[in-house]
Structure formats: structure tokens, C-alpha cells
């Protein structure tokens, strides 16, 4: 029985709730995926990584909802996390669309903002939007982890990403509503995993600093004491040049969102 047939026999709200209820039972299996994604994302964001999100229409609004929860907060106060909704930069979006075509509006931004190890999350009820497929290709080429929220699978976007959460409902409204639930649950898992992720990131940073300091000390030549009769000032010391080309990029990314 189609939704329109049901609508003729019952109220619209009842029809909608019936469709939602039908999708909820298979949706419960998303728990483990959302938990794993949330834990992984917490580690990436705590380490200075970034989340890029994109969608069209209602999915664009949901993408922006997700980034707002991470940059702002979901429940309790915590540090802001780097997350960007790619459709929200309207000048860049329209310039790219005008110069390169609408299929490139997200892909070009992925190449600009994404760094290896970042996460790209693409949202689509159909799983067939050309600009999201182009963004997925750009993300994989750039070294990002590509995830998707989609409607029923199989679909092209789910196939183009590393992993996908596919909502088993033929109704686009139900798909978007469960994408919103997924957004909230994902952020809950990020918040739950964040303290441990921050502690691990801090320990790694401290260990790296200690190792670098030890290496510099070991490499420093011994400086003999200057004889008392030496003429003129004696200059002694060690100049350490640290080649950390990637480190400034990582450290600075959280502050540029």
C-alpha cells in the first residue's frame, strides 16, 4: 500500500507515523555504527582534525545542524570542535558553481579544506546527487575518511564512500528525520568519547615533545669551558632547527574553522 493510498484511509499524521515506525525497527541496527563513528571522530577532532559535511536542500540544513552541535555544544559545555558545513559559505559556493559547474561546489572545497585523516560526511536521501558523488571522489583522493547518511541502499553515494548509514525507508521525509536522529546520537557518542580522546592526544603531544627535546640534547656538541685568558666574548650554545612541516598545519587547523 502506497503512502497516498494510506492517506486516503487515514490522517496524514497517522500515515507519516506509520512510515516512521516501519523504518525504526531496522534503524536500531545503526547503534554500533554510530558508536564507532562517534569514537573515531572524537579522536580525530581531539587530535586537531576536522569534519567536513555537505548536503543539498533539507540535507544541507541537517549538515549545518551537525556542525552547529560540534562547534557549539550538544549538552554540557566543552571545547569547540572543528566542523564545517560546505554549503554555508555562499560566496565560495556560488563562485565555484559559476566557474566550474554545480557538480564541483563541494569537491573543490573538500580539496581546499580537507587534510589526510579528516572526515567527510555526505548526506543525501537519494544517494545519487552528482555534487556529493564528486565530493566523495575528491575526499578519497585527498586522503579523507568518507562517510554517508543516505536513503535505502544500494545507492551510488553509499558505494562511493568508505562507509554509509542507509535508512531503509522509501519516504524522503522519514529518511531525513532519521538522519537528524543519527546526527544527535553521533554527537552524543563524540561527547562521551572526547575526554579520553583529549587525554590521549595530550599524552601523545607530551611524548613527542619529550622525544624531540631528548634528540636535540643528544645531538648537541659538548661545549668546552672558555679559557680565562681568551680574548673577546665567548659565544656558546645550541641552535635547534625542528623540521615539523606537518605540525603547524595540524595545530593551526582547529582555529581556522
PDB file of C-alpha atoms in Angstrom:
ATOM      1  CA  UNK A   1       0.000   0.000   0.000  1.00  0.00           C
ATOM      2  CA  UNK A   2       1.444   3.367  -1.005  1.00  0.00           C
ATOM      3  CA  UNK A   3       1.575   6.457   1.176  1.00  0.00           C
ATOM      4  CA  UNK A   4      -1.058   8.179  -0.993  1.00  0.00           C
ATOM      5  CA  UNK A   5      -3.419   5.207  -0.629  1.00  0.00           C
ATOM      6  CA  UNK A   6      -2.922   5.198   3.108  1.00  0.00           C
ATOM      7  CA  UNK A   7      -3.547   8.942   3.231  1.00  0.00           C
ATOM      8  CA  UNK A   8      -6.962   8.374   1.706  1.00  0.00           C
ATOM      9  CA  UNK A   9      -7.841   5.992   4.507  1.00  0.00           C
ATOM     10  CA  UNK A  10      -6.241   7.758   7.487  1.00  0.00           C
ATOM     11  CA  UNK A  11      -4.987  11.156   8.569  1.00  0.00           C
ATOM     12  CA  UNK A  12      -1.684  12.420   7.217  1.00  0.00           C
ATOM     13  CA  UNK A  13      -0.064  12.333  10.641  1.00  0.00           C
ATOM     14  CA  UNK A  14      -1.071   8.724  11.152  1.00  0.00           C
ATOM     15  CA  UNK A  15       0.344   7.783   7.746  1.00  0.00           C
ATOM     16  CA  UNK A  16       3.586   9.579   8.453  1.00  0.00           C
ATOM     17  CA  UNK A  17       3.982   7.976  11.868  1.00  0.00           C
ATOM     18  CA  UNK A  18       3.280   4.558  10.365  1.00  0.00           C
ATOM     19  CA  UNK A  19       6.057   5.038   7.819  1.00  0.00           C
ATOM     20  CA  UNK A  20       8.380   6.256  10.567  1.00  0.00           C
ATOM     21  CA  UNK A  21       7.544   3.267  12.770  1.00  0.00           C
ATOM     22  CA  UNK A  22       8.263   0.883   9.898  1.00  0.00           C
ATOM     23  CA  UNK A  23      11.718   2.397   9.477  1.00  0.00           C
ATOM     24  CA  UNK A  24      12.553   2.429  13.183  1.00  0.00           C
ATOM     25  CA  UNK A  25      12.934  -1.316  13.643  1.00  0.00           C
ATOM     26  CA  UNK A  26      15.736  -1.794  11.077  1.00  0.00           C
ATOM     27  CA  UNK A  27      17.207   1.564  12.111  1.00  0.00           C
ATOM     28  CA  UNK A  28      18.044   0.194  15.568  1.00  0.00           C
ATOM     29  CA  UNK A  29      20.905  -1.733  13.971  1.00  0.00           C
ATOM     30  CA  UNK A  30      22.679   1.625  13.369  1.00  0.00           C
ATOM     31  CA  UNK A  31      23.659   1.824  17.050  1.00  0.00           C
ATOM     32  CA  UNK A  32      27.006   0.082  16.674  1.00  0.00           C
ATOM     33  CA  UNK A  33      27.985   2.075  13.573  1.00  0.00           C
ATOM     34  CA  UNK A  34      27.130   5.425  15.161  1.00  0.00           C
ATOM     35  CA  UNK A  35      29.005   4.459  18.316  1.00  0.00           C
ATOM     36  CA  UNK A  36      32.125   3.532  16.365  1.00  0.00           C
ATOM     37  CA  UNK A  37      31.923   6.647  14.178  1.00  0.00           C
ATOM     38  CA  UNK A  38      31.482   8.851  17.244  1.00  0.00           C
ATOM     39  CA  UNK A  39      34.521   7.354  18.961  1.00  0.00           C
ATOM     40  CA  UNK A  40      36.660   7.647  15.812  1.00  0.00           C
ATOM     41  CA  UNK A  41      35.500  11.201  15.195  1.00  0.00           C
ATOM     42  CA  UNK A  42      36.269  12.233  18.777  1.00  0.00           C
ATOM     43  CA  UNK A  43      39.837  11.001  18.345  1.00  0.00           C
ATOM     44  CA  UNK A  44      40.268  12.815  15.036  1.00  0.00           C
ATOM     45  CA  UNK A  45      38.854  16.107  16.313  1.00  0.00           C
ATOM     46  CA  UNK A  46      40.795  15.901  19.584  1.00  0.00           C
ATOM     47  CA  UNK A  47      43.979  15.459  17.571  1.00  0.00           C
ATOM     48  CA  UNK A  48      43.393  18.633  15.556  1.00  0.00           C
ATOM     49  CA  UNK A  49      41.482  17.070  12.662  1.00  0.00           C
ATOM     50  CA  UNK A  50      38.373  18.416  11.017  1.00  0.00           C
ATOM     51  CA  UNK A  51      34.904  17.272   9.954  1.00  0.00           C
ATOM     52  CA  UNK A  52      33.552  18.472   6.604  1.00  0.00           C
ATOM     53  CA  UNK A  53      29.830  17.973   5.946  1.00  0.00           C
ATOM     54  CA  UNK A  54      27.718  18.559   2.847  1.00  0.00           C
ATOM     55  CA  UNK A  55      24.190  18.024   1.552  1.00  0.00           C
ATOM     56  CA  UNK A  56      21.534  19.585  -0.669  1.00  0.00           C
ATOM     57  CA  UNK A  57      18.216  21.115   0.369  1.00  0.00           C
ATOM     58  CA  UNK A  58      16.931  19.598   3.605  1.00  0.00           C
ATOM     59  CA  UNK A  59      20.148  17.615   3.903  1.00  0.00           C
ATOM     60  CA  UNK A  60      22.108  20.875   3.749  1.00  0.00           C
ATOM     61  CA  UNK A  61      20.119  22.098   6.738  1.00  0.00           C
ATOM     62  CA  UNK A  62      20.901  18.859   8.573  1.00  0.00           C
ATOM     63  CA  UNK A  63      24.594  19.188   7.707  1.00  0.00           C
ATOM     64  CA  UNK A  64      24.618  22.646   9.247  1.00  0.00           C
ATOM     65  CA  UNK A  65      22.737  21.316  12.281  1.00  0.00           C
ATOM     66  CA  UNK A  66      25.527  18.776  12.819  1.00  0.00           C
ATOM     67  CA  UNK A  67      28.345  21.305  12.592  1.00  0.00           C
ATOM     68  CA  UNK A  68      26.495  23.624  14.976  1.00  0.00           C
ATOM     69  CA  UNK A  69      26.369  20.850  17.594  1.00  0.00           C
ATOM     70  CA  UNK A  70      30.127  20.281  17.327  1.00  0.00           C
ATOM     71  CA  UNK A  71      31.347  23.886  17.114  1.00  0.00           C
ATOM     72  CA  UNK A  72      28.830  24.868  19.781  1.00  0.00           C
ATOM     73  CA  UNK A  73      27.658  22.109  22.110  1.00  0.00           C
ATOM     74  CA  UNK A  74      25.099  19.342  22.336  1.00  0.00           C
ATOM     75  CA  UNK A  75      24.554  19.205  26.102  1.00  0.00           C
ATOM     76  CA  UNK A  76      27.298  20.076  28.570  1.00  0.00           C
ATOM     77  CA  UNK A  77      29.949  22.677  27.893  1.00  0.00           C
ATOM     78  CA  UNK A  78      33.173  21.518  26.251  1.00  0.00           C
ATOM     79  CA  UNK A  79      35.810  22.873  23.922  1.00  0.00           C
ATOM     80  CA  UNK A  80      34.678  23.741  20.363  1.00  0.00           C
ATOM     81  CA  UNK A  81      35.411  21.145  17.690  1.00  0.00           C
ATOM     82  CA  UNK A  82      36.332  21.909  14.089  1.00  0.00           C
ATOM     83  CA  UNK A  83      33.430  21.180  11.732  1.00  0.00           C
ATOM     84  CA  UNK A  84      32.419  22.960   8.508  1.00  0.00           C
ATOM     85  CA  UNK A  85      29.173  22.740   6.515  1.00  0.00           C
ATOM     86  CA  UNK A  86      30.410  23.272   2.958  1.00  0.00           C
ATOM     87  CA  UNK A  87      27.180  24.777   1.610  1.00  0.00           C
ATOM     88  CA  UNK A  88      27.192  27.573   4.202  1.00  0.00           C
ATOM     89  CA  UNK A  89      29.968  29.618   2.523  1.00  0.00           C
ATOM     90  CA  UNK A  90      27.643  31.129  -0.059  1.00  0.00           C
ATOM     91  CA  UNK A  91      30.189  33.293  -1.874  1.00  0.00           C
ATOM     92  CA  UNK A  92      32.521  30.344  -2.433  1.00  0.00           C
ATOM     93  CA  UNK A  93      29.595  28.088  -3.322  1.00  0.00           C
ATOM     94  CA  UNK A  94      28.213  30.428  -5.978  1.00  0.00           C
ATOM     95  CA  UNK A  95      31.644  31.313  -7.359  1.00  0.00           C
ATOM     96  CA  UNK A  96      32.580  27.646  -7.760  1.00  0.00           C
ATOM     97  CA  UNK A  97      29.204  26.824  -9.261  1.00  0.00           C
ATOM     98  CA  UNK A  98      29.501  29.703 -11.711  1.00  0.00           C
ATOM     99  CA  UNK A  99      33.087  28.950 -12.757  1.00  0.00           C
ATOM    100  CA  UNK A 100      33.271  25.155 -12.552  1.00  0.00           C
ATOM    101  CA  UNK A 101      29.674  23.895 -12.548  1.00  0.00           C
ATOM    102  CA  UNK A 102      27.367  22.838  -9.737  1.00  0.00           C
ATOM    103  CA  UNK A 103      28.825  19.343  -9.517  1.00  0.00           C
ATOM    104  CA  UNK A 104      32.074  20.882  -8.237  1.00  0.00           C
ATOM    105  CA  UNK A 105      30.667  23.115  -5.484  1.00  0.00           C
ATOM    106  CA  UNK A 106      31.605  20.670  -2.705  1.00  0.00           C
ATOM    107  CA  UNK A 107      34.513  18.822  -4.322  1.00  0.00           C
ATOM    108  CA  UNK A 108      36.609  21.946  -4.726  1.00  0.00           C
ATOM    109  CA  UNK A 109      36.032  22.904  -1.091  1.00  0.00           C
ATOM    110  CA  UNK A 110      36.998  19.397   0.017  1.00  0.00           C
ATOM    111  CA  UNK A 111      40.311  19.796  -1.783  1.00  0.00           C
ATOM    112  CA  UNK A 112      40.790  23.234  -0.205  1.00  0.00           C
ATOM    113  CA  UNK A 113      39.914  22.417   3.400  1.00  0.00           C
ATOM    114  CA  UNK A 114      40.444  18.682   3.782  1.00  0.00           C
ATOM    115  CA  UNK A 115      43.650  17.107   5.059  1.00  0.00           C
ATOM    116  CA  UNK A 116      44.562  13.407   5.174  1.00  0.00           C
ATOM    117  CA  UNK A 117      42.848  11.793   8.140  1.00  0.00           C
ATOM    118  CA  UNK A 118      39.965  14.293   8.274  1.00  0.00           C
ATOM    119  CA  UNK A 119      36.378  13.068   7.911  1.00  0.00           C
ATOM    120  CA  UNK A 120      33.944  13.960   5.117  1.00  0.00           C
ATOM    121  CA  UNK A 121      30.291  13.194   5.902  1.00  0.00           C
ATOM    122  CA  UNK A 122      27.858  13.469   2.972  1.00  0.00           C
ATOM    123  CA  UNK A 123      24.072  13.491   3.460  1.00  0.00           C
ATOM    124  CA  UNK A 124      21.548  12.541   0.766  1.00  0.00           C
ATOM    125  CA  UNK A 125      18.086  10.996   0.738  1.00  0.00           C
ATOM    126  CA  UNK A 126      18.541   9.700  -2.823  1.00  0.00           C
ATOM    127  CA  UNK A 127      22.229   8.834  -2.657  1.00  0.00           C
ATOM    128  CA  UNK A 128      22.556   9.975  -6.254  1.00  0.00           C
ATOM    129  CA  UNK A 129      23.410  13.706  -6.178  1.00  0.00           C
ATOM    130  CA  UNK A 130      26.197  14.498  -8.625  1.00  0.00           C
ATOM    131  CA  UNK A 131      27.867  17.122  -6.437  1.00  0.00           C
ATOM    132  CA  UNK A 132      28.041  14.714  -3.487  1.00  0.00           C
ATOM    133  CA  UNK A 133      29.480  11.943  -5.644  1.00  0.00           C
ATOM    134  CA  UNK A 134      32.136  14.381  -6.879  1.00  0.00           C
ATOM    135  CA  UNK A 135      32.860  15.371  -3.270  1.00  0.00           C
ATOM    136  CA  UNK A 136      33.284  11.711  -2.293  1.00  0.00           C
ATOM    137  CA  UNK A 137      35.792  11.193  -5.102  1.00  0.00           C
ATOM    138  CA  UNK A 138      37.688  14.334  -4.062  1.00  0.00           C
ATOM    139  CA  UNK A 139      37.676  13.208  -0.446  1.00  0.00           C
ATOM    140  CA  UNK A 140      39.134   9.803  -1.203  1.00  0.00           C
ATOM    141  CA  UNK A 141      41.764  11.327  -3.491  1.00  0.00           C
ATOM    142  CA  UNK A 142      42.729  13.777  -0.719  1.00  0.00           C
ATOM    143  CA  UNK A 143      43.009  11.063   1.927  1.00  0.00           C
ATOM    144  CA  UNK A 144      39.839  11.790   3.917  1.00  0.00           C
ATOM    145  CA  UNK A 145      37.615   9.186   5.523  1.00  0.00           C
ATOM    146  CA  UNK A 146      34.332   9.360   3.611  1.00  0.00           C
ATOM    147  CA  UNK A 147      31.074   8.539   5.389  1.00  0.00           C
ATOM    148  CA  UNK A 148      27.492   8.964   4.172  1.00  0.00           C
ATOM    149  CA  UNK A 149      23.974   9.268   5.536  1.00  0.00           C
ATOM    150  CA  UNK A 150      21.675   8.059   2.744  1.00  0.00           C
ATOM    151  CA  UNK A 151      18.293   6.613   1.947  1.00  0.00           C
ATOM    152  CA  UNK A 152      17.847   2.936   1.036  1.00  0.00           C
ATOM    153  CA  UNK A 153      20.942   1.089  -0.155  1.00  0.00           C
ATOM    154  CA  UNK A 154      22.401   0.169  -2.524  1.00  0.00           C
ATOM    155  CA  UNK A 155      22.868   3.635  -3.966  1.00  0.00           C
ATOM    156  CA  UNK A 156      25.783   5.399  -5.727  1.00  0.00           C
ATOM    157  CA  UNK A 157      26.836   7.578  -2.774  1.00  0.00           C
ATOM    158  CA  UNK A 158      26.962   4.663  -0.334  1.00  0.00           C
ATOM    159  CA  UNK A 159      29.154   2.850  -2.840  1.00  0.00           C
ATOM    160  CA  UNK A 160      31.442   5.867  -3.302  1.00  0.00           C
ATOM    161  CA  UNK A 161      32.135   6.291   0.438  1.00  0.00           C
ATOM    162  CA  UNK A 162      34.116   4.099   2.805  1.00  0.00           C
ATOM    163  CA  UNK A 163      31.025   3.505   4.961  1.00  0.00           C
ATOM    164  CA  UNK A 164      27.382   4.550   4.923  1.00  0.00           C
ATOM    165  CA  UNK A 165      24.387   4.620   7.230  1.00  0.00           C
ATOM    166  CA  UNK A 166      21.439   3.860   4.938  1.00  0.00           C
ATOM    167  CA  UNK A 167      17.883   4.434   6.172  1.00  0.00           C
ATOM    168  CA  UNK A 168      15.539   1.698   4.976  1.00  0.00           C
ATOM    169  CA  UNK A 169      12.536   3.826   4.056  1.00  0.00           C
ATOM    170  CA  UNK A 170      11.103   4.813   0.662  1.00  0.00           C
ATOM    171  CA  UNK A 171       9.887   8.106   2.116  1.00  0.00           C
ATOM    172  CA  UNK A 172      12.367  11.002   1.879  1.00  0.00           C
ATOM    173  CA  UNK A 173      10.880  12.776   4.879  1.00  0.00           C
ATOM    174  CA  UNK A 174      11.366   9.739   7.097  1.00  0.00           C
ATOM    175  CA  UNK A 175      14.925   9.377   5.806  1.00  0.00           C
ATOM    176  CA  UNK A 176      15.745  12.964   6.756  1.00  0.00           C
ATOM    177  CA  UNK A 177      14.110  12.624  10.156  1.00  0.00           C
ATOM    178  CA  UNK A 178      16.230   9.602  10.989  1.00  0.00           C
ATOM    179  CA  UNK A 179      19.296  11.401   9.664  1.00  0.00           C
ATOM    180  CA  UNK A 180      18.580  14.037  12.308  1.00  0.00           C
ATOM    181  CA  UNK A 181      18.305  11.342  14.986  1.00  0.00           C
ATOM    182  CA  UNK A 182      21.607   9.958  13.700  1.00  0.00           C
ATOM    183  CA  UNK A 183      23.181  13.404  14.000  1.00  0.00           C
ATOM    184  CA  UNK A 184      22.189  13.692  17.638  1.00  0.00           C
ATOM    185  CA  UNK A 185      23.291  10.162  18.511  1.00  0.00           C
ATOM    186  CA  UNK A 186      26.618  10.650  16.692  1.00  0.00           C
ATOM    187  CA  UNK A 187      27.271  13.840  18.669  1.00  0.00           C
ATOM    188  CA  UNK A 188      26.344  12.064  21.916  1.00  0.00           C
ATOM    189  CA  UNK A 189      28.983   9.446  21.176  1.00  0.00           C
ATOM    190  CA  UNK A 190      31.539  12.132  20.308  1.00  0.00           C
ATOM    191  CA  UNK A 191      30.913  13.855  23.640  1.00  0.00           C
ATOM    192  CA  UNK A 192      31.157  10.555  25.512  1.00  0.00           C
ATOM    193  CA  UNK A 193      34.487   9.631  23.901  1.00  0.00           C
ATOM    194  CA  UNK A 194      36.011  13.123  23.881  1.00  0.00           C
ATOM    195  CA  UNK A 195      37.605  13.231  27.380  1.00  0.00           C
ATOM    196  CA  UNK A 196      39.603  10.061  26.741  1.00  0.00           C
ATOM    197  CA  UNK A 197      40.478  11.259  23.221  1.00  0.00           C
ATOM    198  CA  UNK A 198      41.758  14.590  24.537  1.00  0.00           C
ATOM    199  CA  UNK A 199      43.816  12.844  27.214  1.00  0.00           C
ATOM    200  CA  UNK A 200      45.342  10.532  24.610  1.00  0.00           C
ATOM    201  CA  UNK A 201      46.100  13.453  22.288  1.00  0.00           C
ATOM    202  CA  UNK A 202      47.725  15.366  25.156  1.00  0.00           C
ATOM    203  CA  UNK A 203      49.860  12.367  26.122  1.00  0.00           C
ATOM    204  CA  UNK A 204      50.971  11.907  22.511  1.00  0.00           C
ATOM    205  CA  UNK A 205      51.899  15.584  22.246  1.00  0.00           C
ATOM    206  CA  UNK A 206      53.862  15.485  25.508  1.00  0.00           C
ATOM    207  CA  UNK A 207      55.682  12.311  24.458  1.00  0.00           C
ATOM    208  CA  UNK A 208      56.547  13.835  21.107  1.00  0.00           C
ATOM    209  CA  UNK A 209      57.895  16.979  22.739  1.00  0.00           C
ATOM    210  CA  UNK A 210      59.985  14.966  25.175  1.00  0.00           C
ATOM    211  CA  UNK A 211      61.407  12.840  22.367  1.00  0.00           C
ATOM    212  CA  UNK A 212      62.261  15.899  20.295  1.00  0.00           C
ATOM    213  CA  UNK A 213      63.946  17.583  23.271  1.00  0.00           C
ATOM    214  CA  UNK A 214      65.943  14.445  24.062  1.00  0.00           C
ATOM    215  CA  UNK A 215      67.073  14.078  20.458  1.00  0.00           C
ATOM    216  CA  UNK A 216      68.171  17.700  20.344  1.00  0.00           C
ATOM    217  CA  UNK A 217      70.146  17.326  23.555  1.00  0.00           C
ATOM    218  CA  UNK A 218      71.818  14.135  22.367  1.00  0.00           C
ATOM    219  CA  UNK A 219      72.780  15.758  19.072  1.00  0.00           C
ATOM    220  CA  UNK A 220      74.240  18.872  20.700  1.00  0.00           C
ATOM    221  CA  UNK A 221      78.070  19.011  20.691  1.00  0.00           C
ATOM    222  CA  UNK A 222      79.763  19.405  24.029  1.00  0.00           C
ATOM    223  CA  UNK A 223      80.970  22.959  24.631  1.00  0.00           C
ATOM    224  CA  UNK A 224      84.294  23.270  26.429  1.00  0.00           C
ATOM    225  CA  UNK A 225      84.710  25.938  29.055  1.00  0.00           C
ATOM    226  CA  UNK A 226      86.395  29.054  27.686  1.00  0.00           C
ATOM    227  CA  UNK A 227      89.923  29.579  28.938  1.00  0.00           C
ATOM    228  CA  UNK A 228      90.328  32.501  31.315  1.00  0.00           C
ATOM    229  CA  UNK A 229      92.844  34.166  29.023  1.00  0.00           C
ATOM    230  CA  UNK A 230      90.642  34.013  25.880  1.00  0.00           C
ATOM    231  CA  UNK A 231      90.343  37.368  24.260  1.00  0.00           C
ATOM    232  CA  UNK A 232      86.908  38.765  23.443  1.00  0.00           C
ATOM    233  CA  UNK A 233      83.472  37.383  24.283  1.00  0.00           C
ATOM    234  CA  UNK A 234      82.874  33.639  24.026  1.00  0.00           C
ATOM    235  CA  UNK A 235      79.583  32.546  22.410  1.00  0.00           C
ATOM    236  CA  UNK A 236      78.348  29.096  23.256  1.00  0.00           C
ATOM    237  CA  UNK A 237      75.071  27.234  22.952  1.00  0.00           C
ATOM    238  CA  UNK A 238      72.967  25.074  20.652  1.00  0.00           C
ATOM    239  CA  UNK A 239      70.723  26.116  17.787  1.00  0.00           C
ATOM    240  CA  UNK A 240      67.999  23.545  17.182  1.00  0.00           C
ATOM    241  CA  UNK A 241      66.087  23.533  13.886  1.00  0.00           C
ATOM    242  CA  UNK A 242      63.000  21.339  14.058  1.00  0.00           C
ATOM    243  CA  UNK A 243      61.669  20.174  10.706  1.00  0.00           C
ATOM    244  CA  UNK A 244      57.983  19.802  11.539  1.00  0.00           C
ATOM    245  CA  UNK A 245      56.378  20.831   8.278  1.00  0.00           C
ATOM    246  CA  UNK A 246      53.157  18.990   9.083  1.00  0.00           C
ATOM    247  CA  UNK A 247      52.909  20.112  12.706  1.00  0.00           C
ATOM    248  CA  UNK A 248      51.943  23.766  12.132  1.00  0.00           C
ATOM    249  CA  UNK A 249      49.222  22.678   9.715  1.00  0.00           C
ATOM    250  CA  UNK A 250      47.730  20.315  12.257  1.00  0.00           C
ATOM    251  CA  UNK A 251      47.985  22.712  15.161  1.00  0.00           C
ATOM    252  CA  UNK A 252      46.501  25.626  13.257  1.00  0.00           C
ATOM    253  CA  UNK A 253      43.538  23.836  11.715  1.00  0.00           C
ATOM    254  CA  UNK A 254      41.242  23.976  14.702  1.00  0.00           C
ATOM    255  CA  UNK A 255      41.491  27.760  14.848  1.00  0.00           C
ATOM    256  CA  UNK A 256      40.585  28.397  11.219  1.00  0.00           C
ATOM    257  CA  UNK A 257      37.086  26.908  11.162  1.00  0.00           C
TER     258      UNK A 257
END
